[in-house]
PDB file of C-alpha atoms in Angstrom:
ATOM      1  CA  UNK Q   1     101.775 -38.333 135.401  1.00 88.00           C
ATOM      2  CA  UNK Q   2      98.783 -36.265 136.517  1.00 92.00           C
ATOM      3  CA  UNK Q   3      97.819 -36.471 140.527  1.00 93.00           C
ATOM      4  CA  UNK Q   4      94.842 -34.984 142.584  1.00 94.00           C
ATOM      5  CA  UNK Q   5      97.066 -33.938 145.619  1.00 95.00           C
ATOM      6  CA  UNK Q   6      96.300 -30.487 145.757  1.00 94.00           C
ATOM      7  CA  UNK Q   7      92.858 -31.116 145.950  1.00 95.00           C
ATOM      8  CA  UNK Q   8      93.286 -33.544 147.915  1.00 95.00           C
ATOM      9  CA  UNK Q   9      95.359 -31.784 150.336  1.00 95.00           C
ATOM     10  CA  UNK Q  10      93.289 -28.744 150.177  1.00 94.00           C
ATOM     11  CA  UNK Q  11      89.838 -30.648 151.121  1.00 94.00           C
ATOM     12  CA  UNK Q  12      91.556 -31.494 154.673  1.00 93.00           C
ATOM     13  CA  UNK Q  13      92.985 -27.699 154.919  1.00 94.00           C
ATOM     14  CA  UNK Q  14      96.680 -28.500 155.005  1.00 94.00           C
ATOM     15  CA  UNK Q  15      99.414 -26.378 153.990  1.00 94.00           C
ATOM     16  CA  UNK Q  16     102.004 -27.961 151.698  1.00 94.00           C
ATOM     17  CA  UNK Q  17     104.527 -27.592 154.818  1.00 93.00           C
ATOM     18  CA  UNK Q  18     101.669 -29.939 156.597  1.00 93.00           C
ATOM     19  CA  UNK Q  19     101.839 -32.232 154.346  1.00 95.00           C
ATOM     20  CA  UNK Q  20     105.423 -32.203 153.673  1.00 94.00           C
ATOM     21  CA  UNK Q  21     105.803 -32.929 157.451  1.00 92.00           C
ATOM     22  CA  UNK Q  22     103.475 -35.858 157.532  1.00 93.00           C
ATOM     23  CA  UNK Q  23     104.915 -37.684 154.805  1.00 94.00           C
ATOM     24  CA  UNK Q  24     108.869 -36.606 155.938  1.00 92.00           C
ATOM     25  CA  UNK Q  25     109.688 -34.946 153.111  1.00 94.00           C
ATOM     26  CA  UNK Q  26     110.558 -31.088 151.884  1.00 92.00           C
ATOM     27  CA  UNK Q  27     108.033 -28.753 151.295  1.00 93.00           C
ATOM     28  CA  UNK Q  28     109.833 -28.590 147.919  1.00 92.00           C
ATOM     29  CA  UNK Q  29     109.003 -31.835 147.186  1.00 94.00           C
ATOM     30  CA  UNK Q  30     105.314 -31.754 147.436  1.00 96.00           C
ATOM     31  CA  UNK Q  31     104.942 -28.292 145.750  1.00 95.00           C
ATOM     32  CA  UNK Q  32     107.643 -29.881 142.268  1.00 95.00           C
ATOM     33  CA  UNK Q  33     104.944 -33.229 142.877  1.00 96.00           C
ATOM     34  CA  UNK Q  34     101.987 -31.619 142.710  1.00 95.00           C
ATOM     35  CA  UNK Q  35     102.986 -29.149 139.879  1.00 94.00           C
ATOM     36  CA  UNK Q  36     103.580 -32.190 138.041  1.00 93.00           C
ATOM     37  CA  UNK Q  37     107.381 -31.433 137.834  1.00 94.00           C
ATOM     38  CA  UNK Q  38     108.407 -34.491 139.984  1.00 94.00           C
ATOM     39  CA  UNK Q  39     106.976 -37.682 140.002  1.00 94.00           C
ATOM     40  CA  UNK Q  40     107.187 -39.275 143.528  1.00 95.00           C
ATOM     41  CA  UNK Q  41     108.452 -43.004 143.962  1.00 95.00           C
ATOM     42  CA  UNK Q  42     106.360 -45.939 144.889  1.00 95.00           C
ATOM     43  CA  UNK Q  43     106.972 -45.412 148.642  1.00 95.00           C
ATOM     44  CA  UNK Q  44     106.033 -42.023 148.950  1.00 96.00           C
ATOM     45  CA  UNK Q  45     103.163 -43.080 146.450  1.00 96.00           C
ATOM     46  CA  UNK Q  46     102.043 -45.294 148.778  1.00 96.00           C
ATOM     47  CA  UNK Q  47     102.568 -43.733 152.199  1.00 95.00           C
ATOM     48  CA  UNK Q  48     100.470 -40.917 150.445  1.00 96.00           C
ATOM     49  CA  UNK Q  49      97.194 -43.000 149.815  1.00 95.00           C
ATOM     50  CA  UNK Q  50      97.620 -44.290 153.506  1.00 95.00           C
ATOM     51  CA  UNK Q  51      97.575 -40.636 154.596  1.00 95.00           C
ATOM     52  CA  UNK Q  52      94.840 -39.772 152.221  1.00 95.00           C
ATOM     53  CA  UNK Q  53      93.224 -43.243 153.171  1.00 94.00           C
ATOM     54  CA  UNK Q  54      92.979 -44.049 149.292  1.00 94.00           C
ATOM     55  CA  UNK Q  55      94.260 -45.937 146.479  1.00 94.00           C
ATOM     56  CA  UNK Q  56      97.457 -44.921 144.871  1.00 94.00           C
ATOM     57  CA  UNK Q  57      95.465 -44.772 141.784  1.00 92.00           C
ATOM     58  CA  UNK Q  58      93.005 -42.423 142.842  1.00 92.00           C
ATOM     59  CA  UNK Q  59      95.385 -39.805 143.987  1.00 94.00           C
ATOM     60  CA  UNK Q  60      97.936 -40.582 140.628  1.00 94.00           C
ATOM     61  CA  UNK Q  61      96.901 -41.366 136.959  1.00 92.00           C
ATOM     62  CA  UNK Q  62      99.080 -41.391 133.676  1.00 87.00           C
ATOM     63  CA  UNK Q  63      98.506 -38.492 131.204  1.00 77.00           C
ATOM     64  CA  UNK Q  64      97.101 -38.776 127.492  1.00 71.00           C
ATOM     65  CA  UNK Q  65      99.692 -39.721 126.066  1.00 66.00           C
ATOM     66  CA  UNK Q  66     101.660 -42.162 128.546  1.00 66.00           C
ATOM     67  CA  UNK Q  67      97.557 -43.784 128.876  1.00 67.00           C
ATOM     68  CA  UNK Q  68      97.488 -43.833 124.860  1.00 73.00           C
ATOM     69  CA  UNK Q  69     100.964 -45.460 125.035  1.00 73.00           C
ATOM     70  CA  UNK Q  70      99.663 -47.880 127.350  1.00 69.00           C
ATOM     71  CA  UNK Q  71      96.366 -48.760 125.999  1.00 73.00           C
ATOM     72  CA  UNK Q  72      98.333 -49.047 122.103  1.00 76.00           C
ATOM     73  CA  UNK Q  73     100.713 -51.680 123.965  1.00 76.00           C
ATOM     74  CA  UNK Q  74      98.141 -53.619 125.429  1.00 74.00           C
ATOM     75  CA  UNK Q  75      95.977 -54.034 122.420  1.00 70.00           C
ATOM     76  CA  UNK Q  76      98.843 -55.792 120.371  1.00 64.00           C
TER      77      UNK Q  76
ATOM     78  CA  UNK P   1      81.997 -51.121 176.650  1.00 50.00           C
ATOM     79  CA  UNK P   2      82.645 -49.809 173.018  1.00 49.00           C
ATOM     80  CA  UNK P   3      83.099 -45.897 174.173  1.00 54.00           C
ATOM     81  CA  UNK P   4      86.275 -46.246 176.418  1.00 59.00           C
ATOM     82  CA  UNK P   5      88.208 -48.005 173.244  1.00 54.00           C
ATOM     83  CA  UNK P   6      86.938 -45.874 170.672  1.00 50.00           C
ATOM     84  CA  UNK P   7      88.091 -42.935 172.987  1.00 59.00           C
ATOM     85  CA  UNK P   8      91.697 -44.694 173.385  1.00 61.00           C
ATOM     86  CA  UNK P   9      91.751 -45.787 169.724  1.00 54.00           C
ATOM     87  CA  UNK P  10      91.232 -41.909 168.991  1.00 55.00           C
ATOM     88  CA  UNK P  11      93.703 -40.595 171.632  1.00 62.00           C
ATOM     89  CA  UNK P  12      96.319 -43.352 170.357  1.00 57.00           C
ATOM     90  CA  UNK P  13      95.551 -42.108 166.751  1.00 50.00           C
ATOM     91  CA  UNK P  14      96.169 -38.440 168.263  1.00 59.00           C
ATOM     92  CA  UNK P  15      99.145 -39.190 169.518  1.00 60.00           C
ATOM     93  CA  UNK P  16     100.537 -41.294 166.122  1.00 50.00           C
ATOM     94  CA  UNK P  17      99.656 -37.685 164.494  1.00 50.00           C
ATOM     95  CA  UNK P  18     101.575 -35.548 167.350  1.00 60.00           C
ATOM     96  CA  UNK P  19     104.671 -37.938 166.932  1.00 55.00           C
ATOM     97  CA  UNK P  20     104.967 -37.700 163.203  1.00 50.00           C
ATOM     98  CA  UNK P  21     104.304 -33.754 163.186  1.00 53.00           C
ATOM     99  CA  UNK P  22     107.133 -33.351 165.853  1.00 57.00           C
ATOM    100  CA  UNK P  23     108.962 -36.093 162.994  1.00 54.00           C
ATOM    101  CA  UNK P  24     108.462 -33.251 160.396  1.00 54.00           C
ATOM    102  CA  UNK P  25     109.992 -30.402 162.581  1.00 58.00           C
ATOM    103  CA  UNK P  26     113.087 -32.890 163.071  1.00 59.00           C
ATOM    104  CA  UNK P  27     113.327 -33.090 159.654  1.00 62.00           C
ATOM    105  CA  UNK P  28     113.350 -29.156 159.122  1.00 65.00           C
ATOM    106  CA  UNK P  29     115.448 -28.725 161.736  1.00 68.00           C
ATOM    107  CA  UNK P  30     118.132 -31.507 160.210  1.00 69.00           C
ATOM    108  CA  UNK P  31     117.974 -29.927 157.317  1.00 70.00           C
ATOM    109  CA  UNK P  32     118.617 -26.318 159.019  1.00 73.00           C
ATOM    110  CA  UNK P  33     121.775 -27.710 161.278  1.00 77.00           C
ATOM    111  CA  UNK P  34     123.354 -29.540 157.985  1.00 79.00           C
ATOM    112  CA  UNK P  35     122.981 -25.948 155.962  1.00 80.00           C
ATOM    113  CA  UNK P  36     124.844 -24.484 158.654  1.00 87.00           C
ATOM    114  CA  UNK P  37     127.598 -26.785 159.073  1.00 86.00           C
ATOM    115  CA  UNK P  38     128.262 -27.030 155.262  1.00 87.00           C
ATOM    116  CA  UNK P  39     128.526 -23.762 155.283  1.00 90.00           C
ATOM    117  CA  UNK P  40     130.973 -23.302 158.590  1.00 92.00           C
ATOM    118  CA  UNK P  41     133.541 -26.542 157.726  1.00 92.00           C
ATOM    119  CA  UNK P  42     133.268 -25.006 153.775  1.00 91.00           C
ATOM    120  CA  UNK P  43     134.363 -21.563 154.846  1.00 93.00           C
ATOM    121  CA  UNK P  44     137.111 -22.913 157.183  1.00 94.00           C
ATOM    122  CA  UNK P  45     138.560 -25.374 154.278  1.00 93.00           C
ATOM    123  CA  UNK P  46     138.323 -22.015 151.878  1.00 92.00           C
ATOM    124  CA  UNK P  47     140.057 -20.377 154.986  1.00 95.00           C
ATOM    125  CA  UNK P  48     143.057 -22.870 155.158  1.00 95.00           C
ATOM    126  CA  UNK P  49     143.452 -23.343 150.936  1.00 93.00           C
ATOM    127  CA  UNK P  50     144.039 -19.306 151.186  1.00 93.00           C
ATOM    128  CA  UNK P  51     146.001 -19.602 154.173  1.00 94.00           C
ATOM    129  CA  UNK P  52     148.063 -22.645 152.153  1.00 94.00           C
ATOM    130  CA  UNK P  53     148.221 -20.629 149.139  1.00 90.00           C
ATOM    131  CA  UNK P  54     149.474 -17.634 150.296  1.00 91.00           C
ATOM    132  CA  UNK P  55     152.371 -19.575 152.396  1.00 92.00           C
ATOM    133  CA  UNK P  56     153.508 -21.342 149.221  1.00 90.00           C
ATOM    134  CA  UNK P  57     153.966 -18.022 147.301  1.00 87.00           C
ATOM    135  CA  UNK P  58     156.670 -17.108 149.945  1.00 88.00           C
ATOM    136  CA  UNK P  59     159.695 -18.507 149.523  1.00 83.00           C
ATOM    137  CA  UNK P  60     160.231 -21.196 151.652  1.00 83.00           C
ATOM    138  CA  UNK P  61     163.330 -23.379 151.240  1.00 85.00           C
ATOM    139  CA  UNK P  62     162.693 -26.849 152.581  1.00 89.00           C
ATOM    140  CA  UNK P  63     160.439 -29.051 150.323  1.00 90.00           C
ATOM    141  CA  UNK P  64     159.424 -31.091 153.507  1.00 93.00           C
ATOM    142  CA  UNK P  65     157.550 -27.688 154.573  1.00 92.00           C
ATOM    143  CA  UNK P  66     156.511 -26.764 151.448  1.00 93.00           C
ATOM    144  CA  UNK P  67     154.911 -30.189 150.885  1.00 94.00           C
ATOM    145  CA  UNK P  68     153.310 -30.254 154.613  1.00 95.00           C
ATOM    146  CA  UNK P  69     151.993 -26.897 153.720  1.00 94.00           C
ATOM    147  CA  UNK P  70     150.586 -28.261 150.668  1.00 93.00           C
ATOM    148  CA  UNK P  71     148.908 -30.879 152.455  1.00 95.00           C
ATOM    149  CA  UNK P  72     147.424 -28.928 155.373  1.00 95.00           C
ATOM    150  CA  UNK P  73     143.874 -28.070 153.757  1.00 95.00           C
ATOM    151  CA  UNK P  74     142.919 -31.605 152.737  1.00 95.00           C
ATOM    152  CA  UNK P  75     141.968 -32.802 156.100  1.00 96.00           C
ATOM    153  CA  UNK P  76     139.569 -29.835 155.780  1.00 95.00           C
ATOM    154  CA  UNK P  77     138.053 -30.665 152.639  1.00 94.00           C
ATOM    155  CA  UNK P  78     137.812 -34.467 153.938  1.00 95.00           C
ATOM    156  CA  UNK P  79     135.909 -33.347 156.593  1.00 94.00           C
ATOM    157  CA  UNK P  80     134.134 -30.758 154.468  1.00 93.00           C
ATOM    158  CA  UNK P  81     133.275 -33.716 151.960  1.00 92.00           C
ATOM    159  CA  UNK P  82     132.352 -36.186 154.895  1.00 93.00           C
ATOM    160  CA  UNK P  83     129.269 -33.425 156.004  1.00 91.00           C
ATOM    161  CA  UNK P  84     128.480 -33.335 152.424  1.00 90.00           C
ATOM    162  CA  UNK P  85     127.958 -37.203 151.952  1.00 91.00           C
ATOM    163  CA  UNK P  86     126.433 -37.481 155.352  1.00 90.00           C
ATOM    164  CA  UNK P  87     123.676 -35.182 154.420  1.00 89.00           C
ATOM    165  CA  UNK P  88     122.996 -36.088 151.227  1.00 89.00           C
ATOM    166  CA  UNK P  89     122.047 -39.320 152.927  1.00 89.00           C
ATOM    167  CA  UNK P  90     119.456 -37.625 155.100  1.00 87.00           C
ATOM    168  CA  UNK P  91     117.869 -35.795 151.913  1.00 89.00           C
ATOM    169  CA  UNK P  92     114.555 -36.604 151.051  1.00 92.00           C
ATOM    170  CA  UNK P  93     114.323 -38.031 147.422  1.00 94.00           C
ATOM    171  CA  UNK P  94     113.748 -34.811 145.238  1.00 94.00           C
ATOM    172  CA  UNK P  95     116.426 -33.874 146.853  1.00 93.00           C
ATOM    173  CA  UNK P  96     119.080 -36.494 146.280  1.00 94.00           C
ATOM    174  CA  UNK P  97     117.828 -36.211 142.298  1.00 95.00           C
ATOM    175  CA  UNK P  98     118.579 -32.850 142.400  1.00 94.00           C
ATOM    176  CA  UNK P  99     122.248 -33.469 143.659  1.00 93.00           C
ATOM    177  CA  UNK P 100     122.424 -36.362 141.417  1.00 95.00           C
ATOM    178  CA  UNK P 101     121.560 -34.194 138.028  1.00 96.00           C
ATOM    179  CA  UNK P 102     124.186 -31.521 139.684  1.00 95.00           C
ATOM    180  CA  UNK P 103     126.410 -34.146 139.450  1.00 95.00           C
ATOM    181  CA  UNK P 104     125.457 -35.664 136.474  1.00 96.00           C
ATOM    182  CA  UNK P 105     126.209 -32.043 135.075  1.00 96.00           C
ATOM    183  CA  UNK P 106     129.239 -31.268 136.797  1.00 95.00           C
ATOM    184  CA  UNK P 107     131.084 -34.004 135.418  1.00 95.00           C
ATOM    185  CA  UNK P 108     130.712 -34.253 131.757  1.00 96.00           C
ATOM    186  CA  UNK P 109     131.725 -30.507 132.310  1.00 96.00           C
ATOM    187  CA  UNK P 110     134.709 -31.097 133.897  1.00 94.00           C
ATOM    188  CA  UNK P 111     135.638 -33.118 131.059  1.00 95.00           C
ATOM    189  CA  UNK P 112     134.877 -31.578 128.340  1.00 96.00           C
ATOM    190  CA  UNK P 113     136.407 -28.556 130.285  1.00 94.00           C
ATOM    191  CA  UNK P 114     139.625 -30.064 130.583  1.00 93.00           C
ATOM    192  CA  UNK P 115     139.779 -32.019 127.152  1.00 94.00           C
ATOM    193  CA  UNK P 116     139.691 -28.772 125.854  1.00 93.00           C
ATOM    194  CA  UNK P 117     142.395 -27.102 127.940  1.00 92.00           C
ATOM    195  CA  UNK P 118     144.592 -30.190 127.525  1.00 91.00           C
ATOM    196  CA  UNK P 119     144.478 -30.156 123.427  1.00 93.00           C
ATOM    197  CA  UNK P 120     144.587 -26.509 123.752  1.00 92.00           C
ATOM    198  CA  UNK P 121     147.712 -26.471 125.513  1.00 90.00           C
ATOM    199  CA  UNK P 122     149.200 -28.842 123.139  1.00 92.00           C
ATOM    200  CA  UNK P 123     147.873 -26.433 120.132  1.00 93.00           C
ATOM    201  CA  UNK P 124     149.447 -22.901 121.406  1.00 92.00           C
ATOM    202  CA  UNK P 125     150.957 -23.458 125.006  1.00 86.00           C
ATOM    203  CA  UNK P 126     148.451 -21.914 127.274  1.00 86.00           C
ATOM    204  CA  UNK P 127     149.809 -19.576 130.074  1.00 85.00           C
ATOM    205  CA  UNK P 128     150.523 -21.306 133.149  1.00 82.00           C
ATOM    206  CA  UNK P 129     149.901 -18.264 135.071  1.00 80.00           C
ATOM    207  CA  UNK P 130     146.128 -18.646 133.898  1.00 81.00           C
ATOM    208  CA  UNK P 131     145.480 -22.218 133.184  1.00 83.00           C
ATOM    209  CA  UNK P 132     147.958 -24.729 135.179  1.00 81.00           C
ATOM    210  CA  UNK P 133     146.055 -26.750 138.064  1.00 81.00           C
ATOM    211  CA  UNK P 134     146.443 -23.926 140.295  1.00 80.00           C
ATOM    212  CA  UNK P 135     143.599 -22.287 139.018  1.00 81.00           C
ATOM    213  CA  UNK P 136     141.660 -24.549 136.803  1.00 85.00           C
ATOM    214  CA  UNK P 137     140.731 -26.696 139.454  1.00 86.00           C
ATOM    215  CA  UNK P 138     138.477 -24.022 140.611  1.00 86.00           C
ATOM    216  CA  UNK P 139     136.178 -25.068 137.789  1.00 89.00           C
ATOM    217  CA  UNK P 140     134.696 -27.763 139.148  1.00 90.00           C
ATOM    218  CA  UNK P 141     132.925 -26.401 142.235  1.00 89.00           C
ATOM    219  CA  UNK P 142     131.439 -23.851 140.017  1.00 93.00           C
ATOM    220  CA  UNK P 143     130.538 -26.504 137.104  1.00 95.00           C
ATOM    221  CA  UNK P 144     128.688 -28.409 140.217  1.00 93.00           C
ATOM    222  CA  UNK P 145     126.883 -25.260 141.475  1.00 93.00           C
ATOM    223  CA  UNK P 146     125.766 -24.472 137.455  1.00 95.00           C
ATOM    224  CA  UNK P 147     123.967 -27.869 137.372  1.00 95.00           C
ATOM    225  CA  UNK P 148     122.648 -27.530 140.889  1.00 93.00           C
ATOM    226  CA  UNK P 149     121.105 -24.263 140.073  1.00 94.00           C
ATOM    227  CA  UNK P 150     119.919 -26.014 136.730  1.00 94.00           C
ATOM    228  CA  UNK P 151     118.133 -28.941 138.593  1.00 94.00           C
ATOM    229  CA  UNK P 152     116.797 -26.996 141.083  1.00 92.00           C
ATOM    230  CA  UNK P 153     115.217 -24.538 138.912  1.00 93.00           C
ATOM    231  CA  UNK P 154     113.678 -27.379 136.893  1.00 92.00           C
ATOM    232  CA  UNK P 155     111.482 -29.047 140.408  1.00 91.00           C
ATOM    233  CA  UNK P 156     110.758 -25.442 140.897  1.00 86.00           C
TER     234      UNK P 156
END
């Protein structure tokens, strides 16, 4: 899963540590989410694109292949 | 009319912000206190196993104090375990996957580890002095540290 939260975080000039703090998490856990190591679950998801005042979907998207996957299911 | 709410909306909104910072440097410091106190109950269990260990080796004639001595560090580890579970439940959620895929190393490990012991034993008698439970136990911390090493290099 790709995500836009280093951008995201970087527009509003937080540190990862910032972040981490808002959301009550490890500064661990943002830097393995947005390296793409570490995919968060729906409540972090979610308390994210209230902090970011956005939809979940504009902060996370699938990759290629997992949208390929997807978009080959759904057409059958 | 519309100034003095916007100005408390804003201060109440300030002070939501204030309250979960001050949230986050809990959290840190949580995290800080249970590192520490892992560490001091871990050393004093290691303390009291050597302490047990070496008192066994003497010879010491009644079984009832042989078998209290035996006894004496798993109150230790209990407690040692107890700080272990209770702050695994205050880890965030990377966190509790990485001690889950320690674990999730450690034991198929331990396993495997002592299958093979076991049928070697049974193939050519394996020294006691090396491999009886005495020692071999000592395995299994060190199969959990591998895989916690392992998981957290991978969210790295």
């Amino acid at each position: 899963m790709k995500n836009r939260l280093k951008v995201l975080r970087a527009e509003r000039g937080w540190s990862q540590q910032d972040l981490a703090d808002e959301l009550g998490v490890s500064r661990q856990t943002i830097n393995a989410i947005e390296t793409e190591k570490y995919d968060p679950s729906l409540p972090l998801a979610l308390k994210m694109g209230q902090l970011f005042d956005l939809f979940v979907e504009k902060i996370f998207s699938l990759d290629d292949v997992a949208a390929t996957e997807t978009r080959r299911r759904g057409a059958k | 009319m519309l100034i003095p709410i916007l100005h408390r909306q804003r201060k109440a909104a300030q002070a939501a912000a204030q309250a979960i910072k001050e949230a986050g440097g809990t959290i840190e410091q949580t995290r800080r206190v249970y590192g520490t106190r892992l560490l001091i109950r871990g050393l004093l269990w290691a303390s009291v196993y050597l302490l047990s260990r070496g008192l066994l080796e003497l010879t010491i004639p009644s079984a009832a104090a042989r078998v209290a001595i035996a006894l004496l560090p798993t109150p230790f580890f209990i407690y040692y375990l107890w700080t272990w579970m209770k702050g695994v439940s205050e880890m965030d959620e990377l966190e509790r996957r990485i001690e889950l895929e320690a674990l999730g190393f450690a034991f198929p490990a331990a396993i495997v580890f002592m299958m093979t012991i076991g049928l070697l034993d049974l193939a050519i008698t394996l020294n006691p002095d090396d491999w009886s439970l005495h020692h071999v136990w000592l395995m299994m911390p060190l199969f959990y540290y591998a895989g916690l090493w392992r998981a957290k290099r991978r969210y790295q």
